[in-house]
Amino acid sequence: MSGRFVRASKYRHVFGRSTRKEQCYDNLRISKNAWDTNLANPHYISVNWEASGGGAFAVIPINEKGRLPEQIPLFRGHTAVVLDTDWSPFNDSLIASGSDDGKAFIWKVPEDFTLHSDADEPTDVAPISKFIGHSRKVGHVLFNPAAENVLATSSGDYTVKVWDVEAGSPRLTLKHTDIVQSLSWSSNGSLIVTTSRDKKLRIWDVRQEKPAHVTSGHSGAKASRVVWMGDHDRVATTGFSKMSDRQLGLWDIKNPKEPIDGFQMLDSISGVCMPFWDDSTQCLYLAGKGDGNIRYFEYEHDKFEFLSEYKSADPQRGLAFLPKRGVNTHENEVMRAFKTVNDAYIEPISFIVPRRAEVFQGDIYPPVVGSKPAMSSAEWFQGKEGLPPKIDLESVYAGEEPAEVPADYKPAPQKQPSPERSSPSKKEPDPEAAKEPTPAFRGPPQSMKQQTSSIADLASKFADKDDVESTDDQDDDSSSFEEVSKPVDRSERHFPITKPEEKSGPTSSTREPPNYTASPSTADATTSPVETKASPSQPPSTITKSPQSQHSGLTPPSSSITTTATTNPPSSSEPIQASLHEIKSLLELQTRTMAAQSEKIVQLTAEVDILRVTVGEGKGSREKDDRIRELEGLLLGGR
């Protein structure tokens, strides 16, 4: 069996959950000329609108789901189609737009903005600031993720301009040799990475207005995309090979001569693959234009590990991901995407970690970037660098104000619960383990004489029990009620009771026995627990107690009282001794008989085996067969 090891990951079972049509944003007229994606924030979704008489886009409150009115307020001001929009990361009501008219506008969503109004004609929203500086269409707009009111725009004039939104003027210009297809900021806002139609990947030191690295990217003719991977010194790119296969590349910004471990082949679909990076979960999401699938990978050890894939039959033209501070932590939602379907409605897709716990899951929700900037635009243009502070999502889960944590805060790794190791001195003794098993000792097999002596002992045991049963019957006849008897040592049953000639008086005891007269039927059962001394005429082995005799259960009615050994008259002990001698002689006779039979059986068995061997060799005769039958008959008769 080939060994397969499953990589440990908290996001290995993340799955995408689609939304019912009733909970989608329906009745939309989405533009077909958008360069890239539709964008969202925790309060609003921006949609490039298919409008006549100039360009426009719509802003949909995220809670107003279902079918939208036929006429809604639009954000109008461009004279051509709106190509891209971007929400400010520090102000959820501020949005920038770029258009085919070569201009970039800044808009502010009115307070209590809604699409449902009682007015006959909805009131459109006008821009609050206009940026004019590009000579061709503006294809991308992107806010700085660390500094407030710093905006980057890319244009068909082969330039990327960095704007001071407060001043309304371009401050920096990054010149390319071909049209820019994609751009992304670093997490501290000091660097920008771009891809262009000349198949080059450029990493820019923005405030120096020159590229730090220029290297060859994807070799295919179609568009490529790039995304900066949060706090890492890595960027991820998607593009095409010369054979039009979609590829994924991981680059080290310090040495971007070639991708780490080369390009990873994805598939052969013709749609542009759009990358989205989630810095909190270290996951990369890939969505293709024209197909309905969304793949997601986990970044670990400079490698993208494939997790799973969300599959859908409905193709998507554009896709947007909600900022992490807007996800539903009560449902263990780690990401939420907004997908355009058939240019008619937007479908939310929730990516969920399947868990049954109904408490905050801190291990899948590390701190995320909040809505407070690290610096102002003036400080950034002066050369300051920094990361914006993060927020703890546990406070958001509890419905409180987001609690800020330092930008470099990282939660301590949770230790897996392990059994406590206690010292041997504190360990409670195990009663079962304390009893060490006695090692079994196997000696040589017993001889025939030892086996016959064991049979004699066994017969003595059963003979003793028969005697006890007869005595118990006499006890039951003499008693009018049942009584649980206490086991009494009956070693005197097996050996003659010696006369206490050495003692002049009775042996003292701890308690004075009461005076009672034993009945004749129980007189022979009344014995003393105190061991009597053997007389010089008897060998020492005659005073050894037999274990079988301790469980006879024969006691007098007052057996709970400990009595002393008294001198019995010779007339009462003589019949008992005579009976014991008779039993002993019978047992010895039986033992000798059994030993003789055993020897005969062994002899006959050996002779039968010899004859069988002779018959097997072909030397047998009728007389031998008769002899075998005769011996077998004797053997069966002996057994």
XYZ file of C-alpha atoms in Angstrom:
639
model
C 0.000 0.000 0.000
C 1.490 3.327 -1.017
C 1.898 5.766 1.868
C -0.226 8.916 1.654
C 0.128 11.705 4.180
C -2.541 14.387 4.571
C -1.158 17.878 5.158
C -2.508 19.470 8.322
C -4.450 22.668 7.593
C -7.298 24.549 9.258
C -8.658 25.538 5.823
C -8.403 22.148 4.127
C -12.198 21.667 4.204
C -13.241 25.211 3.212
C -16.146 25.066 0.795
C -17.966 27.654 -1.299
C -21.678 28.118 -0.660
C -23.803 29.735 -3.318
C -26.808 31.953 -2.626
C -30.429 31.534 -3.614
C -31.695 33.814 -6.356
C -33.955 35.621 -3.886
C -30.891 36.681 -1.848
C -28.913 37.912 -4.865
C -28.783 41.433 -6.352
C -31.049 41.137 -9.365
C -32.268 43.364 -12.199
C -28.855 44.892 -12.979
C -27.435 46.231 -16.243
C -23.749 45.509 -15.913
C -21.306 47.080 -18.369
C -19.577 44.799 -20.849
C -16.522 47.052 -21.248
C -15.014 46.739 -17.781
C -11.315 45.972 -17.706
C -11.304 43.945 -14.566
C -13.573 43.518 -11.570
C -16.484 44.947 -9.673
C -15.508 45.889 -6.128
C -17.156 45.770 -2.717
C -16.650 46.895 0.877
C -18.535 45.964 4.086
C -21.325 48.456 3.248
C -21.574 48.882 -0.530
C -21.001 47.147 -3.857
C -19.939 49.133 -6.917
C -21.131 47.991 -10.369
C -20.014 49.453 -13.689
C -23.335 50.312 -15.321
C -24.411 49.999 -18.925
C -25.717 53.559 -19.381
C -26.371 55.776 -22.373
C -25.215 59.368 -22.696
C -21.911 58.899 -20.901
C -20.398 56.601 -18.357
C -21.873 55.741 -14.966
C -21.685 53.185 -12.214
C -24.080 52.124 -9.494
C -23.562 51.709 -5.768
C -25.717 49.070 -4.101
C -26.080 48.930 -0.301
C -24.964 45.462 0.707
C -28.134 44.806 2.728
C -30.588 45.665 -0.087
C -30.879 42.245 -1.705
C -33.421 40.922 -4.146
C -34.792 42.562 -7.246
C -33.759 46.201 -7.555
C -36.039 48.974 -8.884
C -36.083 49.714 -12.583
C -34.648 53.160 -11.987
C -31.950 53.682 -9.386
C -29.669 56.621 -8.565
C -26.398 56.387 -10.526
C -23.000 57.982 -10.068
C -22.745 60.044 -13.253
C -20.003 62.401 -14.384
C -17.780 60.611 -16.877
C -18.280 61.231 -20.559
C -17.287 57.664 -21.498
C -17.603 54.164 -20.136
C -16.402 53.568 -16.587
C -13.698 50.909 -16.663
C -12.738 50.430 -12.999
C -13.679 51.511 -9.473
C -12.000 51.145 -6.091
C -13.160 51.791 -2.523
C -10.985 53.639 -0.036
C -9.665 51.152 2.575
C -10.120 53.722 5.366
C -13.409 55.381 4.396
C -16.275 53.126 3.317
C -18.112 56.062 1.716
C -15.241 57.183 -0.540
C -14.830 55.629 -3.995
C -12.614 56.350 -7.014
C -13.402 55.625 -10.662
C -11.471 55.514 -13.917
C -12.995 55.958 -17.317
C -12.386 55.686 -21.025
C -12.385 59.483 -21.141
C -8.911 59.564 -19.545
C -10.093 60.966 -16.225
C -10.267 59.681 -12.642
C -12.970 60.905 -10.277
C -13.491 60.752 -6.519
C -17.027 60.214 -5.216
C -18.667 60.260 -1.827
C -21.716 58.141 -1.072
C -24.449 60.248 0.590
C -25.517 59.417 4.114
C -28.436 56.992 4.427
C -28.042 56.129 0.786
C -30.695 53.756 -0.573
C -31.952 52.567 -3.919
C -35.595 52.631 -2.876
C -37.118 56.103 -2.827
C -40.563 57.641 -3.280
C -39.390 60.206 -5.826
C -40.504 59.865 -9.420
C -36.985 60.398 -10.736
C -33.996 59.227 -8.667
C -31.322 61.807 -8.001
C -27.886 60.998 -9.435
C -24.672 61.561 -7.500
C -21.941 63.901 -8.750
C -18.192 63.558 -8.141
C -16.446 65.604 -5.462
C -13.034 65.648 -7.149
C -11.718 65.223 -10.709
C -8.201 64.169 -11.676
C -7.103 65.123 -15.163
C -3.632 64.110 -16.199
C -3.707 61.057 -18.430
C -3.870 61.422 -22.190
C -5.645 58.093 -22.733
C -8.206 55.909 -21.003
C -7.710 55.088 -17.341
C -7.947 51.329 -16.916
C -7.097 50.880 -13.204
C -7.568 52.859 -10.017
C -6.109 51.587 -6.738
C -5.847 53.213 -3.288
C -2.703 52.923 -1.165
C -3.305 50.271 1.565
C -1.258 52.076 4.254
C -1.489 55.821 3.594
C -4.730 57.782 3.507
C -5.822 59.586 0.343
C -3.068 58.233 -1.936
C -4.358 56.896 -5.268
C -2.588 55.134 -8.149
C -4.035 55.147 -11.679
C -2.825 53.307 -14.777
C -3.551 54.469 -18.282
C -3.204 53.575 -21.914
C -0.478 56.230 -22.175
C 1.927 53.639 -20.614
C 2.135 55.437 -17.274
C 1.072 54.911 -13.691
C 0.400 58.133 -11.775
C 0.247 58.470 -8.000
C -2.180 61.165 -6.820
C -2.527 63.163 -3.647
C -6.293 63.047 -3.270
C -6.380 65.964 -0.833
C -4.412 68.219 -3.201
C -6.000 66.786 -6.372
C -2.723 66.634 -8.292
C -0.386 63.886 -9.501
C 2.834 63.711 -7.479
C 4.638 60.714 -9.006
C 4.730 59.069 -12.437
C 5.937 55.558 -13.270
C 6.734 55.206 -16.966
C 6.338 51.894 -18.798
C 7.090 50.804 -22.336
C 3.667 49.320 -23.005
C 0.146 49.352 -21.643
C -0.205 48.284 -18.000
C -2.407 45.226 -17.527
C -2.357 44.925 -13.731
C -0.859 46.565 -10.624
C -0.765 45.906 -6.881
C 0.564 47.738 -3.799
C 2.778 46.235 -1.104
C 1.302 46.044 2.400
C 3.254 49.102 3.659
C 2.447 51.081 0.503
C 6.055 51.783 -0.493
C 6.300 49.465 -3.529
C 4.151 48.685 -6.553
C 4.339 45.626 -8.810
C 2.991 45.838 -12.363
C 2.548 43.602 -15.383
C 2.330 45.000 -18.874
C 1.729 43.928 -22.432
C 5.462 43.733 -23.092
C 5.481 40.548 -20.904
C 7.595 42.196 -18.209
C 7.159 42.070 -14.461
C 8.276 45.281 -12.733
C 8.726 46.035 -9.056
C 8.759 49.771 -8.425
C 10.169 51.887 -5.630
C 7.327 54.357 -6.032
C 8.835 57.445 -4.408
C 12.032 56.988 -6.429
C 9.931 56.707 -9.617
C 12.090 53.909 -10.973
C 11.799 50.133 -11.040
C 13.891 48.165 -8.553
C 13.595 44.985 -10.635
C 12.506 44.213 -14.169
C 12.174 40.599 -15.266
C 10.404 38.529 -17.885
C 6.977 37.330 -16.865
C 4.560 34.978 -18.591
C 5.444 34.322 -22.194
C 1.885 34.114 -23.524
C 0.264 36.820 -25.633
C -2.811 37.196 -23.439
C -3.161 39.430 -20.419
C -1.491 38.597 -17.106
C -2.434 39.638 -13.573
C -0.401 40.214 -10.404
C -1.192 40.485 -6.687
C 1.074 41.335 -3.749
C 0.918 38.699 -1.025
C 0.353 40.919 2.025
C 3.233 41.075 4.503
C 5.352 38.602 2.528
C 8.154 39.580 0.157
C 6.347 37.575 -2.487
C 4.047 38.324 -5.411
C 1.797 35.941 -7.313
C 1.091 36.223 -11.028
C -1.310 34.519 -13.400
C -0.877 34.416 -17.144
C -0.449 32.206 -20.186
C 2.316 30.139 -21.708
C 3.262 30.130 -25.384
C 0.900 27.184 -25.788
C -1.954 29.266 -24.242
C -2.021 27.237 -21.024
C -2.964 29.173 -17.915
C -0.113 29.440 -15.396
C 0.469 30.468 -11.802
C 3.799 31.929 -10.683
C 5.315 32.758 -7.283
C 8.069 35.406 -7.231
C 10.605 36.574 -4.679
C 10.823 40.384 -4.967
C 14.458 40.325 -3.822
C 15.495 37.964 -6.606
C 12.776 37.934 -9.283
C 14.846 36.528 -12.128
C 12.525 33.549 -12.395
C 9.532 32.225 -10.454
C 10.133 30.001 -7.442
C 10.037 26.375 -8.636
C 8.931 27.572 -12.076
C 5.415 28.167 -13.359
C 2.596 25.963 -12.177
C 0.276 24.787 -14.911
C -3.446 25.315 -14.174
C -5.490 24.398 -17.279
C -6.044 25.302 -20.908
C -9.067 27.591 -20.556
C -8.823 30.807 -22.570
C -10.254 33.225 -19.979
C -8.011 35.581 -18.002
C -7.364 34.277 -14.490
C -7.853 36.890 -11.730
C -5.901 36.401 -8.448
C -7.147 37.521 -5.025
C -5.015 37.269 -1.881
C -6.320 36.878 1.701
C -3.493 37.809 4.063
C -5.168 36.565 7.255
C -5.706 32.985 6.072
C -2.682 32.951 3.696
C -4.944 31.767 0.880
C -4.928 32.665 -2.805
C -8.177 32.591 -4.811
C -8.138 32.265 -8.600
C -11.200 33.094 -10.678
C -11.330 33.051 -14.458
C -13.300 35.291 -16.759
C -15.736 33.250 -18.781
C -15.791 30.197 -16.472
C -17.665 29.596 -13.244
C -14.936 27.959 -11.167
C -12.965 29.477 -8.285
C -9.848 27.646 -7.129
C -8.201 28.409 -3.813
C -4.723 27.562 -2.596
C -2.946 27.865 0.737
C 0.522 29.407 0.796
C 3.014 27.444 2.884
C 6.811 26.986 2.657
C 7.081 28.997 -0.586
C 4.527 26.797 -2.277
C 0.842 26.983 -3.144
C -0.985 23.945 -1.803
C -4.268 23.297 -3.584
C -7.223 23.215 -1.176
C -10.385 22.866 -3.225
C -12.464 24.382 -6.001
C -15.864 26.015 -6.154
C -17.641 24.905 -9.312
C -20.592 26.541 -10.994
C -22.236 26.246 -14.368
C -22.790 30.027 -14.601
C -19.805 31.886 -16.098
C -18.598 35.114 -14.533
C -17.498 38.341 -16.206
C -16.149 39.965 -13.072
C -15.515 39.106 -9.423
C -14.932 41.042 -6.211
C -13.986 39.967 -2.708
C -15.236 41.559 0.479
C -12.604 42.948 2.895
C -11.967 40.542 5.746
C -13.461 42.863 8.372
C -16.869 42.452 6.709
C -17.229 38.640 6.795
C -19.806 36.851 8.933
C -17.792 35.373 11.806
C -20.899 33.752 13.326
C -21.070 31.333 10.388
C -17.285 30.717 10.239
C -17.140 32.592 6.925
C -13.530 33.306 5.977
C -14.161 35.005 2.608
C -17.071 36.270 0.542
C -17.023 36.836 -3.199
C -19.486 38.733 -5.400
C -19.841 37.209 -8.834
C -21.556 38.726 -11.863
C -23.832 36.251 -13.649
C -25.105 36.800 -17.198
C -24.555 40.555 -16.766
C -27.928 40.583 -14.995
C -27.385 39.863 -11.315
C -24.674 39.503 -8.690
C -24.436 36.346 -6.627
C -22.666 36.296 -3.231
C -20.502 33.200 -2.603
C -19.474 32.447 0.974
C -16.366 30.414 1.721
C -16.938 28.665 5.055
C -14.876 26.543 7.405
C -17.225 23.700 8.472
C -17.322 23.649 12.266
C -20.074 22.893 14.756
C -18.836 25.147 17.547
C -21.063 28.142 18.294
C -18.337 30.324 19.773
C -15.730 32.568 18.178
C -13.082 30.546 16.354
C -9.921 32.494 17.052
C -7.624 30.069 15.245
C -9.212 30.806 11.839
C -9.655 34.547 12.470
C -6.301 36.197 13.167
C -6.251 40.012 13.441
C -6.941 41.816 10.156
C -6.302 45.298 8.818
C -8.838 47.784 10.141
C -10.115 51.110 8.860
C -7.409 53.320 10.412
C -4.448 54.385 8.215
C -0.816 54.155 9.249
C -0.027 57.687 7.990
C -1.425 60.627 6.121
C -0.756 61.358 2.472
C 1.698 64.163 3.348
C 3.714 61.826 5.590
C 3.797 59.168 2.911
C 5.078 61.534 0.224
C 7.779 62.628 2.668
C 9.061 59.045 2.824
C 7.418 57.545 5.906
C 6.679 53.833 5.952
C 4.478 51.747 8.217
C 1.706 49.190 8.479
C -1.849 50.140 9.393
C -3.084 48.879 12.783
C -5.128 45.699 12.875
C -8.375 44.836 14.615
C -9.383 41.778 16.581
C -12.379 40.090 14.957
C -13.499 38.687 18.321
C -14.743 42.164 19.263
C -16.641 42.312 15.958
C -18.103 38.884 16.744
C -19.381 40.182 20.106
C -21.007 43.224 18.443
C -18.628 45.717 20.065
C -16.402 48.411 18.633
C -13.449 46.865 16.783
C -10.547 46.494 19.196
C -7.236 47.621 17.698
C -4.041 45.609 18.016
C -0.510 46.554 16.855
C 0.251 46.106 13.167
C 2.965 43.548 13.913
C 0.785 41.605 16.343
C 0.724 37.863 15.822
C -1.299 35.575 18.068
C 0.648 33.025 20.029
C 0.430 29.573 18.492
C -2.116 27.442 20.257
C -0.564 24.381 21.787
C -2.294 21.143 21.172
C -3.652 19.631 24.395
C -1.228 16.991 25.550
C -1.433 14.679 28.536
C 0.322 16.055 31.579
C 3.492 14.307 32.555
C 3.675 13.761 36.269
C 6.744 12.711 38.172
C 6.991 9.096 39.303
C 6.876 10.189 42.935
C 3.496 11.909 42.517
C 1.962 9.172 40.443
C -0.756 7.280 42.242
C 0.023 3.612 42.589
C -2.042 1.390 40.406
C -3.398 -1.515 42.446
C -3.427 -3.756 39.400
C 0.074 -2.754 38.313
C 1.390 -3.062 41.878
C 0.659 -6.746 41.803
C 3.465 -8.016 39.686
C 2.592 -11.372 38.135
C 4.687 -14.187 39.388
C 6.741 -15.635 36.551
C 5.556 -19.086 35.599
C 8.066 -21.866 36.251
C 7.881 -25.000 34.227
C 9.721 -27.979 35.619
C 10.200 -31.431 34.136
C 7.038 -33.488 33.524
C 5.757 -35.485 36.450
C 6.526 -39.163 36.701
C 3.910 -41.867 36.940
C 4.349 -42.178 40.693
C 3.868 -38.455 41.228
C 0.715 -38.526 39.120
C -0.693 -41.438 41.114
C 0.075 -39.642 44.402
C -1.774 -36.579 43.079
C -4.754 -38.787 42.270
C -4.628 -40.133 45.801
C -4.651 -36.628 47.252
C -7.612 -35.765 45.062
C -9.466 -38.833 46.220
C -8.682 -37.888 49.829
C -10.173 -34.486 49.177
C -13.438 -35.909 47.876
C -13.575 -38.431 50.685
C -13.261 -35.627 53.183
C -16.092 -33.739 51.513
C -18.345 -36.782 51.730
C -17.590 -36.984 55.428
C -18.369 -33.323 55.846
C -21.635 -33.631 53.977
C -22.740 -36.485 56.228
C -21.861 -34.427 59.288
C -23.745 -31.438 57.866
C -26.810 -33.616 57.414
C -26.581 -34.573 61.066
C -26.219 -30.909 61.961
C -29.307 -29.999 59.977
C -31.290 -32.727 61.653
C -30.329 -31.538 65.130
C -30.953 -27.799 64.444
C -34.384 -26.230 64.083
C -33.171 -23.266 62.054
C -30.661 -22.540 59.302
C -27.442 -20.874 60.283
C -24.496 -19.642 58.253
C -21.497 -21.486 59.598
C -18.017 -20.124 59.998
C -15.247 -22.163 58.361
C -13.281 -24.103 60.952
C -9.866 -25.670 60.653
C -10.400 -29.414 60.384
C -6.825 -30.570 60.140
C -7.537 -33.078 62.900
C -9.780 -34.972 60.483
C -6.764 -36.141 58.534
C -4.428 -36.959 61.343
C -4.846 -38.537 64.767
C -5.371 -36.131 67.611
C -2.499 -36.335 70.074
C -3.021 -36.250 73.752
C -1.780 -33.059 75.391
C 0.519 -34.772 77.864
C 2.961 -31.849 78.157
C 0.337 -29.370 79.465
C -1.195 -29.789 82.853
C -4.151 -27.507 82.143
C -6.161 -26.056 79.326
C -4.610 -23.410 77.093
C -5.728 -19.865 77.814
C -7.705 -17.901 75.236
C -8.556 -14.263 74.624
C -12.220 -14.717 75.486
C -13.761 -16.989 78.090
C -15.891 -19.594 76.284
C -19.448 -20.054 77.505
C -20.411 -23.286 79.186
C -22.494 -25.450 76.927
C -22.918 -29.116 76.333
C -22.205 -30.378 72.837
C -24.612 -32.885 71.426
C -23.250 -36.315 70.514
C -23.840 -35.624 66.813
C -21.645 -32.543 66.842
C -19.077 -33.567 69.436
C -16.664 -34.830 66.820
C -17.007 -31.543 64.849
C -15.968 -29.340 67.770
C -12.324 -28.521 67.129
C -9.861 -25.934 68.292
C -8.244 -23.261 66.031
C -5.124 -23.442 68.132
C -2.526 -25.859 66.714
C -1.770 -28.756 68.998
C 1.717 -29.899 69.606
C 2.767 -33.177 68.069
C 3.731 -35.988 70.353
C 7.247 -37.408 70.153
C 5.916 -40.621 68.666
C 4.487 -38.878 65.530
C 6.554 -37.402 62.681
C 6.518 -33.585 62.161
C 4.617 -33.891 58.869
C 1.496 -35.065 60.677
C 0.765 -31.598 62.097
C 0.755 -29.808 58.719
C -2.652 -28.370 57.852
C -4.240 -29.319 54.577
C -5.671 -26.392 52.546
C -8.693 -28.429 51.514
C -9.658 -29.017 55.105
C -10.025 -25.313 55.846
C -13.148 -24.950 53.686
C -15.356 -27.697 55.008
C -17.797 -25.266 56.632
C -18.447 -27.618 59.617
C -19.008 -25.623 62.861
C -21.035 -26.077 66.022
C -23.967 -23.752 66.726
C -21.707 -21.520 68.825
C -18.765 -21.601 66.431
C -18.438 -17.767 66.374
C -16.825 -17.960 69.809
C -13.143 -18.948 69.881
C -12.553 -21.868 72.198
C -9.424 -23.513 73.478
C -8.161 -27.007 72.817
C -9.338 -29.351 75.548
C -8.237 -32.842 76.385
C -10.650 -35.323 74.807
C -11.240 -38.651 76.480
C -9.467 -41.624 74.757
C -12.739 -43.440 74.273
C -14.146 -40.755 71.931
C -11.009 -40.533 69.699
C -10.437 -44.274 69.140
C -13.396 -44.792 66.729
C -12.307 -41.796 64.699
C -8.734 -43.028 64.438
C -9.923 -46.472 63.375
C -12.075 -44.952 60.626
C -9.208 -42.825 59.375
C -6.816 -45.780 59.212
C -9.386 -47.796 57.276
C -9.894 -44.985 54.742
C -6.162 -44.564 54.370
C -5.584 -48.238 53.683
C -8.363 -48.238 51.034
C -6.792 -45.276 49.290
C -3.362 -46.874 49.269
C -4.821 -50.050 47.734
C -6.590 -48.032 45.097
C -3.420 -46.125 44.307
C -1.420 -49.309 43.808
C -4.132 -50.740 41.536
C -4.173 -47.604 39.384
C -0.379 -47.583 39.105
C -0.380 -51.212 37.934
C -3.068 -50.452 35.341
C -1.119 -47.464 34.055
C 2.012 -49.536 33.587
C 0.029 -52.206 31.749
C -1.539 -49.572 29.471
C 1.870 -48.172 28.577
C 3.181 -51.638 27.779
C 0.198 -52.516 25.577
C 0.344 -49.191 23.755
C 3.990 -49.693 22.911
C 3.323 -53.197 21.559
C 0.424 -51.947 19.428
C 2.640 -49.226 17.917
C 5.342 -51.776 17.049
C 2.830 -54.045 15.327
C 1.359 -51.128 13.366
C 4.778 -50.167 12.076
C 5.390 -53.772 11.032
C 2.030 -53.919 9.217
C 2.811 -50.628 7.451
C 6.044 -52.083 6.034
C 4.128 -54.980 4.421
C 5.360 -57.716 6.782
C 2.093 -58.412 8.544
C 0.022 -61.613 8.596
C -3.285 -62.837 9.833
C -1.802 -63.796 13.216
C -0.497 -60.268 13.640
C -3.906 -58.845 12.831
C -5.514 -61.113 15.389
C -2.890 -60.105 17.918
C -3.539 -56.420 17.260
C -7.283 -56.899 17.765
C -6.601 -58.837 20.953
C -4.281 -56.145 22.300
C -6.709 -53.388 21.367
C -9.444 -55.249 23.221
C -7.215 -55.596 26.276
C -6.294 -51.946 26.015
C -9.896 -50.840 25.867
C -10.795 -53.152 28.726
C -7.930 -51.765 30.828
C -9.044 -48.223 30.228
